[in-house]
Every structure is written in C-alpha cells, then in structure tokens.
Amino acid sequence: MNTKVWVVDNLSTESNTYPQLDEPARLLREGEVVAFPTETVYGLGANALDKNAIKKIFEAKGRPSDNPLIIHISNKDDVNSLASNISDDAQKIMNAFWPGPITLVLKKKNEVPLEVTAGLDTVAIRIPNHKIALELIVRAGVPIAAPSANLSGKPSPTNAEHVLTDLSGKISGVLDGGETGVGLESTVIDCTCSIPIILRPGGITKEQLEEVIGNVEYDSHLSNEDYIPRSPGMKYRHYAPDAQFILVNADYNRFQTIITEAKSAGNRVGILVSDEGSKILSADVVVNLGSKRNLLDISSNLYKGLRNFNTEKVDVIYGETFEEVGIGVAIMNRLKKSSGDLVVY
Ligand code: TXA
Ligand code: MG
C-alpha cells in the first residue's frame, strides 16, 4: 500500500479551509485508516462505528486484540450517542478539560462496536485540543477511534516522520501537522466508579483534576506492581527503544561511574538526560530532554529522545529519573514502562 502524506500547517490562520483534509476525511468515511496529529501524540484513526475499519487499525499496529481504543469526537454532545450513565464528576471533567489531553472511560452504548472496546462494556472517549484533528473529525462526519500511531510496543509518535518509520506501507496516509505539543498520551480516567480512578497518568494531572472534582484515585497497579491494571493497555511493555534501557536513580557522580563501567565493559553507551545532566555527564550519545525545572519540556521531548537511539546505535541507554509531581508522574510512568522497570542505584 502506498502511504500518502498530506502536509498541513497547524498554526496558519489564513488557510482555515484546509483543502488537504478533504482526501483523508473521505478515506476515513470509506473505512480506511489515516494517521493524524493531536496535541498529545499522533493517532491512527478509523471510523469508530465500522468494525472492518477498526480491524485494520489492529492489523497495522500489530496491537493485541484485548487492548481497547479511544474514540475521538469534536463536540461534547456527541458523548451522549456513545455513552450512558454519565456522572456529575464526568460532566465536570469534560467541561473543565475538553478539548484537552484527558480521556473518560464511561458506560458504553450498544452503538459502539465491541471491536473498539475489546469486548468491554465501557468506552474511552476524548476531544483532542488540536485544530487539524478537530477539523478532520468534523469533515469525516463520524467518531474516530484512534490509538497512538506507532507499532505496538514502540514509543508513541510525536511527528509524521515517526509515524512513517513505523507504519509506512501499512496505512492509507498520514496528515503531517508538525510536532505535537504535550508529547505524552492523554490521562485515562475511569468515571464509572463513585470515586474516579486514573488508569493512565497523562497530560492532565491528578492535582488539576482534584481542583475540579475533589477526590480522585490512582489505579492500584500504578503504585503496586502486584495489581493487574484495569486499563488493558497498561499491562504491556511499551514505549521501548531498540537498545536495553535502564533508569538511574542516583546523583550525577554515581551516574557517571555507571556510564564509565559500562563503557569499560565494551558497550557503546547512550544517556537520556535533562539539560542539567547533559552538562555534567559524558557518554557516547547524549540526548538532552530539556531542563528538569520545566517538566513540560521533558514530556514534550521524551518519545523523540527515545527514538533517537534507534538511529544512533548504542548497546545500552541510561535514563535520568524525574520528580513525580504534576506531569512528572506521567513522565516517570512512561520511563518505567520503556525500561521494563529496570532501575539501578
Ligand atoms: O493521547 C492519547 O490518548 C492518544 C491520542 C492519539 O489520542 N491515544 C492513545 O491511545 O494513547 P492508545 O490506544 O495508545 O492508548 C489507549 C489507552 C490504553 O491503555 C487502553 O487500554 C485504554 O486507553 N483504554 C481504552 N479503552 C478503555 C476502556 N474501556 N477501559 C479501560 N481502559 C481503556
Ligand atoms: Mg499507545
């Protein structure tokens, strides 16, 4: 399959008519699979109401069939045709944060195919905060199911080039809207329980949610690995670079000793570190994620940084750890997943 690329300037105010969206919108309506940018990561979209189109997403990604998809809509009212029993807390979250990087898990309506929800009786829904994504959904005229547009297990794509690296030849096309902003996936929150539960930390933090609805909990698997996550996707090894990736929970002195030891054992060593770390540490390949005082920069650069090591070949990558406050919780969640929880001290 020839994968098309449609380039759109997300920031342009003049070209609000976006003629480049006509073809991808039509392909979506016709049951094809198209990748598009959102404010978090690129998504791999298909008509959420078309079972055959949904199957194509799972095939292209090599995604396990028990891992449900998020449905993307452009208008809050559309929630009511996909979900029922929407609680007051869920309503408040949607009003406060949509469009934005938060996905609500709600009781599904029969109209939503079980292929999308991987057989669950709940459905995950969000409105992305991205001009091109919203316009594409409007023009397609159907709700769009979309997981991140990477091969299953790889870091999520934050630009069109990442999408093509993983999926070229396997999908109809990709809308190239430049780099995404947040860089990490949306927060997933289960709103079917009396106290909403964060299943996946992401762009909207627990602190932000608590300001709007009071009590919010984290799913037990996030603090205790003996628990099985209730969000199916969270149980897989994820976001992984090709080389072995190990987190370093130590000061820069100790960090440098670890690098030096690995080098003397004959390894080509990469490090994924903050700007501060990059000034002190030396290794064969240094990827700088930005200042650790600005965790939003770190989140925005994280996946691109991890993917760097697939071109800059190394034997082992050591990663700096970050403070688990605000978006730092999501950053550390992804770093732990990418490393398969390998930490040295
Ligand atoms: O930011 C994002 O959320 C991106 C962009 C494209 O919107 N999408 C994304 O999708 O990250 P994906 O498929 O990579 O991750 C969806 C997560 C998975 O962990 C999945 O298990 C969970 O959401 N999920 C989906 N439906 C669910 C449900 N009904 N109950 C519990 N978890 C669900
Ligand atoms: Mg994903």
mmCIF file of C-alpha atoms and ligand atoms in Angstrom:
data_model
loop_
_atom_site.group_PDB
_atom_site.id
_atom_site.type_symbol
_atom_site.label_atom_id
_atom_site.label_comp_id
_atom_site.label_asym_id
_atom_site.label_seq_id
_atom_site.Cartn_x
_atom_site.Cartn_y
_atom_site.Cartn_z
ATOM 1 C CA MET A 1 0.000 0.000 0.000
ATOM 2 C CA ASN A 2 1.264 3.479 -0.880
ATOM 3 C CA THR A 3 1.082 5.669 2.229
ATOM 4 C CA LYS A 4 0.217 9.265 1.324
ATOM 5 C CA VAL A 5 1.436 12.324 3.206
ATOM 6 C CA TRP A 6 -0.722 15.464 3.428
ATOM 7 C CA VAL A 7 1.153 18.437 4.877
ATOM 8 C CA VAL A 8 -0.950 20.943 6.849
ATOM 9 C CA ASP A 9 0.239 23.979 8.763
ATOM 10 C CA ASN A 10 -1.492 23.752 12.124
ATOM 11 C CA LEU A 11 -0.683 27.345 13.068
ATOM 12 C CA SER A 12 -1.748 29.006 9.847
ATOM 13 C CA THR A 13 -4.777 31.247 10.366
ATOM 14 C CA GLU A 14 -5.281 32.007 6.677
ATOM 15 C CA SER A 15 -5.833 28.501 5.413
ATOM 16 C CA ASN A 16 -8.772 27.622 7.648
ATOM 17 C CA THR A 17 -10.381 25.861 4.703
ATOM 18 C CA TYR A 18 -7.654 23.159 4.760
ATOM 19 C CA PRO A 19 -8.213 21.566 1.331
ATOM 20 C CA GLN A 20 -5.600 18.955 2.337
ATOM 21 C CA LEU A 21 -8.173 17.443 4.727
ATOM 22 C CA ASP A 22 -10.671 16.519 2.009
ATOM 23 C CA GLU A 23 -8.995 13.274 0.940
ATOM 24 C CA PRO A 24 -8.143 11.896 4.417
ATOM 25 C CA ALA A 25 -11.668 12.735 5.617
ATOM 26 C CA ARG A 26 -13.145 10.885 2.648
ATOM 27 C CA LEU A 27 -10.851 7.891 3.206
ATOM 28 C CA LEU A 28 -11.970 7.733 6.858
ATOM 29 C CA ARG A 29 -15.616 7.762 5.772
ATOM 30 C CA GLU A 30 -14.837 4.964 3.323
ATOM 31 C CA GLY A 31 -13.419 2.742 6.065
ATOM 32 C CA GLU A 32 -9.695 3.393 5.573
ATOM 33 C CA VAL A 33 -7.055 4.106 8.220
ATOM 34 C CA VAL A 34 -5.337 7.503 8.417
ATOM 35 C CA ALA A 35 -2.846 8.919 10.935
ATOM 36 C CA PHE A 36 -3.311 12.477 12.217
ATOM 37 C CA PRO A 37 -1.745 14.808 14.782
ATOM 38 C CA THR A 38 -3.304 15.622 18.149
ATOM 39 C CA GLU A 39 -1.933 17.776 20.981
ATOM 40 C CA THR A 40 -0.581 14.652 22.728
ATOM 41 C CA VAL A 41 0.773 12.218 20.115
ATOM 42 C CA TYR A 42 -0.191 11.191 16.565
ATOM 43 C CA GLY A 43 -3.268 8.944 16.393
ATOM 44 C CA LEU A 44 -4.110 6.174 13.913
ATOM 45 C CA GLY A 45 -7.733 6.884 13.056
ATOM 46 C CA ALA A 46 -10.617 4.899 11.622
ATOM 47 C CA ASN A 47 -14.421 5.181 11.679
ATOM 48 C CA ALA A 48 -15.331 4.027 15.207
ATOM 49 C CA LEU A 49 -18.680 2.659 14.036
ATOM 50 C CA ASP A 50 -17.181 0.475 11.264
ATOM 51 C CA LYS A 51 -15.956 -2.923 12.531
ATOM 52 C CA ASN A 52 -13.878 -3.632 9.434
ATOM 53 C CA ALA A 53 -12.120 -0.287 9.622
ATOM 54 C CA ILE A 54 -11.315 -0.959 13.293
ATOM 55 C CA LYS A 55 -9.769 -4.311 12.399
ATOM 56 C CA LYS A 56 -7.390 -2.501 10.026
ATOM 57 C CA ILE A 57 -6.044 -0.433 12.961
ATOM 58 C CA PHE A 58 -5.214 -3.559 14.975
ATOM 59 C CA GLU A 59 -3.563 -5.162 11.930
ATOM 60 C CA ALA A 60 -1.416 -2.144 11.018
ATOM 61 C CA LYS A 61 -0.144 -1.691 14.590
ATOM 62 C CA GLY A 62 0.176 -5.369 15.458
ATOM 63 C CA ARG A 63 -1.906 -4.464 18.513
ATOM 64 C CA PRO A 64 -3.168 -7.188 20.872
ATOM 65 C CA SER A 65 -6.922 -7.526 20.324
ATOM 66 C CA ASP A 66 -7.686 -7.210 24.052
ATOM 67 C CA ASN A 67 -6.459 -3.601 24.123
ATOM 68 C CA PRO A 68 -9.375 -1.179 23.565
ATOM 69 C CA LEU A 69 -9.237 2.071 21.553
ATOM 70 C CA ILE A 70 -10.053 5.671 22.433
ATOM 71 C CA ILE A 71 -12.858 7.310 20.439
ATOM 72 C CA HIS A 72 -12.158 10.901 19.379
ATOM 73 C CA ILE A 73 -15.050 13.328 18.928
ATOM 74 C CA SER A 74 -15.204 17.035 18.120
ATOM 75 C CA ASN A 75 -18.284 18.064 20.082
ATOM 76 C CA LYS A 76 -19.282 17.393 23.718
ATOM 77 C CA ASP A 77 -22.855 16.493 22.776
ATOM 78 C CA ASP A 78 -21.573 13.521 20.759
ATOM 79 C CA VAL A 79 -20.702 11.764 24.031
ATOM 80 C CA ASN A 80 -24.396 11.078 24.522
ATOM 81 C CA SER A 81 -24.640 8.938 21.404
ATOM 82 C CA LEU A 82 -21.716 6.741 22.523
ATOM 83 C CA ALA A 83 -22.032 6.529 26.336
ATOM 84 C CA SER A 84 -24.692 6.429 29.047
ATOM 85 C CA ASN A 85 -24.904 6.938 32.853
ATOM 86 C CA ILE A 86 -22.635 9.993 32.698
ATOM 87 C CA SER A 87 -21.942 11.063 36.288
ATOM 88 C CA ASP A 88 -21.754 14.642 37.584
ATOM 89 C CA ASP A 89 -17.991 14.232 38.056
ATOM 90 C CA ALA A 90 -17.603 13.065 34.451
ATOM 91 C CA GLN A 91 -19.594 16.083 33.284
ATOM 92 C CA LYS A 92 -17.394 18.415 35.326
ATOM 93 C CA ILE A 93 -14.202 16.866 33.927
ATOM 94 C CA MET A 94 -15.435 17.247 30.343
ATOM 95 C CA ASN A 95 -16.484 20.864 30.968
ATOM 96 C CA ALA A 96 -13.173 21.761 32.588
ATOM 97 C CA PHE A 97 -10.672 19.971 30.345
ATOM 98 C CA TRP A 98 -12.206 19.316 26.909
ATOM 99 C CA PRO A 99 -10.868 19.835 24.353
ATOM 100 C CA GLY A 100 -7.708 18.537 26.006
ATOM 101 C CA PRO A 101 -5.473 15.612 26.964
ATOM 102 C CA ILE A 102 -7.933 13.621 29.078
ATOM 103 C CA THR A 103 -9.912 10.515 28.138
ATOM 104 C CA LEU A 104 -13.007 9.437 30.076
ATOM 105 C CA VAL A 105 -13.984 5.795 30.478
ATOM 106 C CA LEU A 106 -17.795 5.634 30.537
ATOM 107 C CA LYS A 107 -20.550 3.014 30.234
ATOM 108 C CA LYS A 108 -20.826 2.206 26.529
ATOM 109 C CA LYS A 109 -23.972 2.334 24.419
ATOM 110 C CA ASN A 110 -24.851 -0.544 22.066
ATOM 111 C CA GLU A 111 -23.995 1.591 19.032
ATOM 112 C CA VAL A 112 -20.280 1.273 19.884
ATOM 113 C CA PRO A 113 -18.890 -1.950 18.349
ATOM 114 C CA LEU A 114 -17.238 -4.373 20.779
ATOM 115 C CA GLU A 115 -14.231 -4.381 18.402
ATOM 116 C CA VAL A 116 -13.465 -0.826 19.589
ATOM 117 C CA THR A 117 -13.784 -1.595 23.293
ATOM 118 C CA ALA A 118 -12.121 -5.025 23.058
ATOM 119 C CA GLY A 119 -15.272 -6.608 24.436
ATOM 120 C CA LEU A 120 -15.600 -4.296 27.470
ATOM 121 C CA ASP A 121 -18.922 -2.704 28.390
ATOM 122 C CA THR A 122 -17.169 0.640 28.815
ATOM 123 C CA VAL A 123 -15.861 3.054 26.192
ATOM 124 C CA ALA A 124 -12.994 5.576 26.313
ATOM 125 C CA ILE A 125 -13.703 8.998 24.764
ATOM 126 C CA ARG A 126 -11.867 12.308 24.327
ATOM 127 C CA ILE A 127 -11.929 15.601 22.414
ATOM 128 C CA PRO A 128 -8.396 16.469 21.260
ATOM 129 C CA ASN A 129 -7.215 20.066 21.558
ATOM 130 C CA HIS A 130 -5.808 20.329 18.052
ATOM 131 C CA LYS A 131 -7.207 22.329 15.120
ATOM 132 C CA ILE A 132 -6.393 19.750 12.438
ATOM 133 C CA ALA A 133 -7.663 16.791 14.448
ATOM 134 C CA LEU A 134 -10.937 18.570 15.208
ATOM 135 C CA GLU A 135 -11.463 19.688 11.619
ATOM 136 C CA LEU A 136 -10.702 16.169 10.359
ATOM 137 C CA ILE A 137 -13.268 14.626 12.723
ATOM 138 C CA VAL A 138 -15.906 17.176 11.684
ATOM 139 C CA ARG A 139 -15.312 16.522 7.984
ATOM 140 C CA ALA A 140 -15.209 12.761 8.368
ATOM 141 C CA GLY A 141 -18.645 13.098 9.968
ATOM 142 C CA VAL A 142 -18.129 10.033 12.184
ATOM 143 C CA PRO A 143 -16.490 9.443 15.585
ATOM 144 C CA ILE A 144 -12.860 8.427 15.075
ATOM 145 C CA ALA A 145 -11.308 5.551 17.029
ATOM 146 C CA ALA A 146 -7.559 6.089 17.324
ATOM 147 C CA PRO A 147 -4.734 4.537 19.302
ATOM 148 C CA SER A 148 -1.283 6.119 19.117
ATOM 149 C CA ALA A 149 0.085 5.736 15.567
ATOM 150 C CA ASN A 150 3.125 3.576 16.417
ATOM 151 C CA LEU A 151 3.851 -0.112 16.027
ATOM 152 C CA SER A 152 2.656 -1.834 19.179
ATOM 153 C CA GLY A 153 5.380 -1.628 21.851
ATOM 154 C CA LYS A 154 7.277 1.308 20.290
ATOM 155 C CA PRO A 155 7.334 4.873 21.625
ATOM 156 C CA SER A 156 4.307 6.911 20.510
ATOM 157 C CA PRO A 157 4.933 9.202 17.513
ATOM 158 C CA THR A 158 5.235 12.938 18.079
ATOM 159 C CA ASN A 159 5.751 13.819 14.405
ATOM 160 C CA ALA A 160 4.770 12.428 10.987
ATOM 161 C CA GLU A 161 8.246 11.018 10.365
ATOM 162 C CA HIS A 162 7.875 8.757 13.432
ATOM 163 C CA VAL A 163 4.552 7.508 12.030
ATOM 164 C CA LEU A 164 6.117 6.720 8.656
ATOM 165 C CA THR A 165 9.073 4.926 10.264
ATOM 166 C CA ASP A 166 6.635 2.526 11.940
ATOM 167 C CA LEU A 167 3.687 2.313 9.544
ATOM 168 C CA SER A 168 4.721 3.313 6.026
ATOM 169 C CA GLY A 169 3.107 0.904 3.544
ATOM 170 C CA LYS A 170 0.606 -0.298 6.162
ATOM 171 C CA ILE A 171 -1.810 2.661 6.270
ATOM 172 C CA SER A 172 -3.552 4.883 3.702
ATOM 173 C CA GLY A 173 -1.821 8.053 4.784
ATOM 174 C CA VAL A 174 -0.650 10.496 7.422
ATOM 175 C CA LEU A 175 -1.616 14.118 7.935
ATOM 176 C CA ASP A 176 1.618 15.925 8.718
ATOM 177 C CA GLY A 177 0.812 18.765 11.120
ATOM 178 C CA GLY A 178 4.303 19.096 12.582
ATOM 179 C CA GLU A 179 5.365 18.248 16.121
ATOM 180 C CA THR A 180 2.718 17.543 18.776
ATOM 181 C CA GLY A 181 2.826 19.646 21.942
ATOM 182 C CA VAL A 182 2.271 17.639 25.124
ATOM 183 C CA GLY A 183 4.314 14.717 23.797
ATOM 184 C CA LEU A 184 2.754 12.126 26.149
ATOM 185 C CA GLU A 185 -0.638 10.460 25.794
ATOM 186 C CA SER A 186 -3.813 11.688 27.460
ATOM 187 C CA THR A 187 -4.717 10.896 31.044
ATOM 188 C CA VAL A 188 -7.212 7.997 31.120
ATOM 189 C CA ILE A 189 -9.758 8.291 33.950
ATOM 190 C CA ASP A 190 -12.440 5.736 34.800
ATOM 191 C CA CYS A 191 -15.639 7.640 35.559
ATOM 192 C CA THR A 192 -17.840 4.579 36.074
ATOM 193 C CA CYS A 193 -16.977 4.304 39.796
ATOM 194 C CA SER A 194 -18.095 6.544 42.673
ATOM 195 C CA ILE A 195 -14.581 7.989 43.021
ATOM 196 C CA PRO A 196 -13.000 8.449 39.562
ATOM 197 C CA ILE A 197 -9.804 6.439 39.095
ATOM 198 C CA ILE A 198 -6.786 7.455 36.989
ATOM 199 C CA LEU A 199 -5.879 4.373 34.912
ATOM 200 C CA ARG A 200 -3.061 6.081 32.992
ATOM 201 C CA PRO A 201 -1.380 9.317 34.129
ATOM 202 C CA GLY A 202 -1.025 11.833 31.309
ATOM 203 C CA GLY A 203 -1.419 15.395 30.122
ATOM 204 C CA ILE A 204 -3.955 16.414 32.801
ATOM 205 C CA THR A 205 -2.566 15.850 36.296
ATOM 206 C CA LYS A 206 -4.206 14.435 39.431
ATOM 207 C CA GLU A 207 -3.758 17.847 41.071
ATOM 208 C CA GLN A 208 -5.672 19.569 38.241
ATOM 209 C CA LEU A 209 -8.481 17.006 38.487
ATOM 210 C CA GLU A 210 -8.756 17.345 42.256
ATOM 211 C CA GLU A 211 -9.309 21.080 41.893
ATOM 212 C CA VAL A 212 -12.400 20.358 39.811
ATOM 213 C CA ILE A 213 -13.976 17.232 41.383
ATOM 214 C CA GLY A 214 -12.220 16.750 44.739
ATOM 215 C CA ASN A 215 -11.354 13.140 45.379
ATOM 216 C CA VAL A 216 -9.505 11.232 42.628
ATOM 217 C CA GLU A 217 -7.533 7.993 42.986
ATOM 218 C CA TYR A 218 -4.760 6.257 41.070
ATOM 219 C CA ASP A 219 -5.385 2.688 39.901
ATOM 220 C CA SER A 220 -3.566 0.371 42.342
ATOM 221 C CA HIS A 221 -1.200 -1.004 39.679
ATOM 222 C CA LEU A 222 0.443 2.439 39.408
ATOM 223 C CA SER A 223 1.833 2.163 42.940
ATOM 224 C CA ASN A 224 1.900 -1.617 43.432
ATOM 225 C CA GLU A 225 3.080 -3.832 40.610
ATOM 226 C CA ASP A 226 1.327 -6.889 42.065
ATOM 227 C CA TYR A 227 -2.007 -5.480 40.885
ATOM 228 C CA ILE A 228 -3.260 -6.130 37.374
ATOM 229 C CA PRO A 229 -4.055 -2.812 35.673
ATOM 230 C CA ARG A 230 -7.708 -2.183 34.851
ATOM 231 C CA SER A 231 -6.713 -0.397 31.670
ATOM 232 C CA PRO A 232 -5.728 -3.313 29.418
ATOM 233 C CA GLY A 233 -3.033 -1.320 27.594
ATOM 234 C CA MET A 234 -1.094 -0.654 30.791
ATOM 235 C CA LYS A 235 -0.055 -4.272 31.219
ATOM 236 C CA TYR A 236 2.129 -4.424 28.092
ATOM 237 C CA ARG A 237 5.776 -3.406 27.805
ATOM 238 C CA HIS A 238 5.556 -0.160 25.961
ATOM 239 C CA TYR A 239 7.310 2.862 24.554
ATOM 240 C CA ALA A 240 10.502 0.831 24.264
ATOM 241 C CA PRO A 241 13.597 1.831 22.261
ATOM 242 C CA ASP A 242 15.551 -0.945 20.472
ATOM 243 C CA ALA A 243 18.533 -0.991 22.884
ATOM 244 C CA GLN A 244 18.336 -2.034 26.522
ATOM 245 C CA PHE A 245 17.097 0.915 28.582
ATOM 246 C CA ILE A 246 17.903 1.291 32.279
ATOM 247 C CA LEU A 247 16.871 4.073 34.666
ATOM 248 C CA VAL A 248 19.427 5.545 37.043
ATOM 249 C CA ASN A 249 18.123 6.610 40.423
ATOM 250 C CA ALA A 250 21.291 8.246 41.767
ATOM 251 C CA ASP A 251 23.213 11.545 41.802
ATOM 252 C CA TYR A 252 25.319 12.606 38.807
ATOM 253 C CA ASN A 253 28.568 11.316 40.401
ATOM 254 C CA ARG A 254 27.231 7.815 40.712
ATOM 255 C CA PHE A 255 25.540 8.145 37.290
ATOM 256 C CA GLN A 256 28.937 8.891 35.670
ATOM 257 C CA THR A 257 30.508 5.863 37.415
ATOM 258 C CA ILE A 258 27.766 3.632 35.989
ATOM 259 C CA ILE A 259 28.386 5.014 32.464
ATOM 260 C CA THR A 260 32.166 4.566 32.793
ATOM 261 C CA GLU A 261 31.793 0.974 33.996
ATOM 262 C CA ALA A 262 29.504 0.102 31.080
ATOM 263 C CA LYS A 263 31.959 1.674 28.632
ATOM 264 C CA SER A 264 34.900 -0.266 30.046
ATOM 265 C CA ALA A 265 32.881 -3.443 29.572
ATOM 266 C CA GLY A 266 32.944 -2.625 25.840
ATOM 267 C CA ASN A 267 29.498 -1.056 25.450
ATOM 268 C CA ARG A 268 28.575 1.945 23.381
ATOM 269 C CA VAL A 269 26.560 3.953 25.903
ATOM 270 C CA GLY A 270 23.715 6.409 25.361
ATOM 271 C CA ILE A 271 22.147 8.614 28.006
ATOM 272 C CA LEU A 272 18.698 10.232 28.080
ATOM 273 C CA VAL A 273 19.033 13.138 30.478
ATOM 274 C CA SER A 274 18.000 16.668 31.434
ATOM 275 C CA ASP A 275 19.883 19.718 30.211
ATOM 276 C CA GLU A 276 21.488 19.872 33.666
ATOM 277 C CA GLY A 277 22.612 16.242 33.390
ATOM 278 C CA SER A 278 23.946 16.723 29.858
ATOM 279 C CA LYS A 279 26.322 19.435 31.119
ATOM 280 C CA ILE A 280 27.882 17.154 33.740
ATOM 281 C CA LEU A 281 27.710 13.626 32.310
ATOM 282 C CA SER A 282 29.644 12.279 29.352
ATOM 283 C CA ALA A 283 28.720 9.245 27.211
ATOM 284 C CA ASP A 284 28.916 8.124 23.563
ATOM 285 C CA VAL A 285 25.493 9.535 22.710
ATOM 286 C CA VAL A 286 23.852 12.219 24.849
ATOM 287 C CA VAL A 287 20.178 13.054 24.325
ATOM 288 C CA ASN A 288 19.107 16.251 26.074
ATOM 289 C CA LEU A 289 15.401 16.403 27.001
ATOM 290 C CA GLY A 290 15.433 19.995 28.325
ATOM 291 C CA SER A 291 15.670 21.489 31.788
ATOM 292 C CA LYS A 292 14.408 19.364 34.668
ATOM 293 C CA ARG A 293 12.922 22.550 36.097
ATOM 294 C CA ASN A 294 10.493 22.538 33.186
ATOM 295 C CA LEU A 295 8.881 19.109 33.142
ATOM 296 C CA LEU A 296 6.595 20.139 30.265
ATOM 297 C CA ASP A 297 9.679 20.345 28.031
ATOM 298 C CA ILE A 298 10.807 16.942 29.240
ATOM 299 C CA SER A 299 7.413 15.391 28.412
ATOM 300 C CA SER A 300 7.307 17.082 25.036
ATOM 301 C CA ASN A 301 10.766 15.718 24.057
ATOM 302 C CA LEU A 302 10.612 12.293 25.708
ATOM 303 C CA TYR A 303 9.483 9.981 22.883
ATOM 304 C CA LYS A 304 11.527 11.765 20.232
ATOM 305 C CA GLY A 305 14.502 11.365 22.576
ATOM 306 C CA LEU A 306 13.877 7.632 22.970
ATOM 307 C CA ARG A 307 13.501 7.180 19.211
ATOM 308 C CA ASN A 308 16.847 8.946 18.652
ATOM 309 C CA PHE A 309 18.590 5.841 19.917
ATOM 310 C CA ASN A 310 17.163 3.764 17.077
ATOM 311 C CA THR A 311 19.271 5.716 14.581
ATOM 312 C CA GLU A 312 22.234 6.491 16.867
ATOM 313 C CA LYS A 313 23.045 2.855 17.586
ATOM 314 C CA VAL A 314 24.061 2.123 21.185
ATOM 315 C CA ASP A 315 24.250 -1.067 23.278
ATOM 316 C CA VAL A 316 22.682 0.371 26.385
ATOM 317 C CA ILE A 317 20.819 3.556 27.329
ATOM 318 C CA TYR A 318 20.833 5.018 30.827
ATOM 319 C CA GLY A 319 17.983 7.390 31.692
ATOM 320 C CA GLU A 320 17.715 10.085 34.325
ATOM 321 C CA THR A 321 14.722 9.956 36.673
ATOM 322 C CA PHE A 322 12.464 12.938 37.403
ATOM 323 C CA GLU A 323 10.445 14.241 40.308
ATOM 324 C CA GLU A 324 6.997 12.626 40.422
ATOM 325 C CA VAL A 325 4.913 15.784 40.751
ATOM 326 C CA GLY A 326 2.424 17.138 38.207
ATOM 327 C CA ILE A 327 3.246 15.843 34.716
ATOM 328 C CA GLY A 328 6.335 14.222 36.300
ATOM 329 C CA VAL A 329 4.037 11.330 37.304
ATOM 330 C CA ALA A 330 3.236 10.629 33.631
ATOM 331 C CA ILE A 331 6.879 11.074 32.594
ATOM 332 C CA MET A 332 8.067 8.551 35.191
ATOM 333 C CA ASN A 333 5.231 6.154 34.311
ATOM 334 C CA ARG A 334 6.394 6.089 30.657
ATOM 335 C CA LEU A 335 10.094 5.870 31.601
ATOM 336 C CA LYS A 336 9.397 2.909 33.892
ATOM 337 C CA LYS A 337 7.391 1.192 31.136
ATOM 338 C CA SER A 338 10.065 1.826 28.488
ATOM 339 C CA SER A 339 12.732 0.352 30.718
ATOM 340 C CA GLY A 340 10.593 -2.603 31.771
ATOM 341 C CA ASP A 341 11.102 -1.283 35.340
ATOM 342 C CA LEU A 342 14.886 -1.768 35.218
ATOM 343 C CA VAL A 343 16.431 0.654 37.716
ATOM 344 C CA VAL A 344 19.984 0.907 39.037
ATOM 345 C CA TYR A 345 21.002 2.873 42.131
HETATM 346 O O1 TXA B 1 -3.357 10.917 23.878
HETATM 347 C C1 TXA B 1 -3.895 9.836 23.600
HETATM 348 O O2 TXA B 1 -4.681 9.267 24.386
HETATM 349 C C2 TXA B 1 -3.566 9.216 22.228
HETATM 350 C C3 TXA B 1 -4.104 10.155 21.147
HETATM 351 C C4 TXA B 1 -3.967 9.577 19.756
HETATM 352 O O3 TXA B 1 -5.448 10.476 21.429
HETATM 353 N N1 TXA B 1 -4.146 7.906 22.125
HETATM 354 C C5 TXA B 1 -3.654 6.836 22.810
HETATM 355 O O4 TXA B 1 -4.293 5.644 22.536
HETATM 356 O O5 TXA B 1 -2.742 6.917 23.598
HETATM 357 P P1 TXA B 1 -3.711 4.221 22.956
HETATM 358 O O6 TXA B 1 -4.581 3.252 22.283
HETATM 359 O O7 TXA B 1 -2.275 4.176 22.655
HETATM 360 O O8 TXA B 1 -3.981 4.129 24.489
HETATM 361 C C6 TXA B 1 -5.322 3.977 24.958
HETATM 362 C C7 TXA B 1 -5.311 3.541 26.392
HETATM 363 C C8 TXA B 1 -4.853 2.103 26.549
HETATM 364 O O9 TXA B 1 -4.061 1.995 27.723
HETATM 365 C C9 TXA B 1 -6.188 1.369 26.692
HETATM 366 O O10 TXA B 1 -6.063 0.147 27.385
HETATM 367 C C10 TXA B 1 -7.010 2.376 27.460
HETATM 368 O O11 TXA B 1 -6.640 3.622 26.897
HETATM 369 N N2 TXA B 1 -8.462 2.172 27.278
HETATM 370 C C11 TXA B 1 -9.192 2.331 26.160
HETATM 371 N N3 TXA B 1 -10.478 1.987 26.360
HETATM 372 C C12 TXA B 1 -10.581 1.606 27.655
HETATM 373 C C13 TXA B 1 -11.646 1.129 28.481
HETATM 374 N N4 TXA B 1 -12.894 0.983 28.007
HETATM 375 N N5 TXA B 1 -11.364 0.828 29.777
HETATM 376 C C14 TXA B 1 -10.113 0.989 30.261
HETATM 377 N N6 TXA B 1 -9.074 1.420 29.536
HETATM 378 C C15 TXA B 1 -9.288 1.731 28.251
HETATM 379 MG MG MG B 2 -0.314 3.695 22.545
#
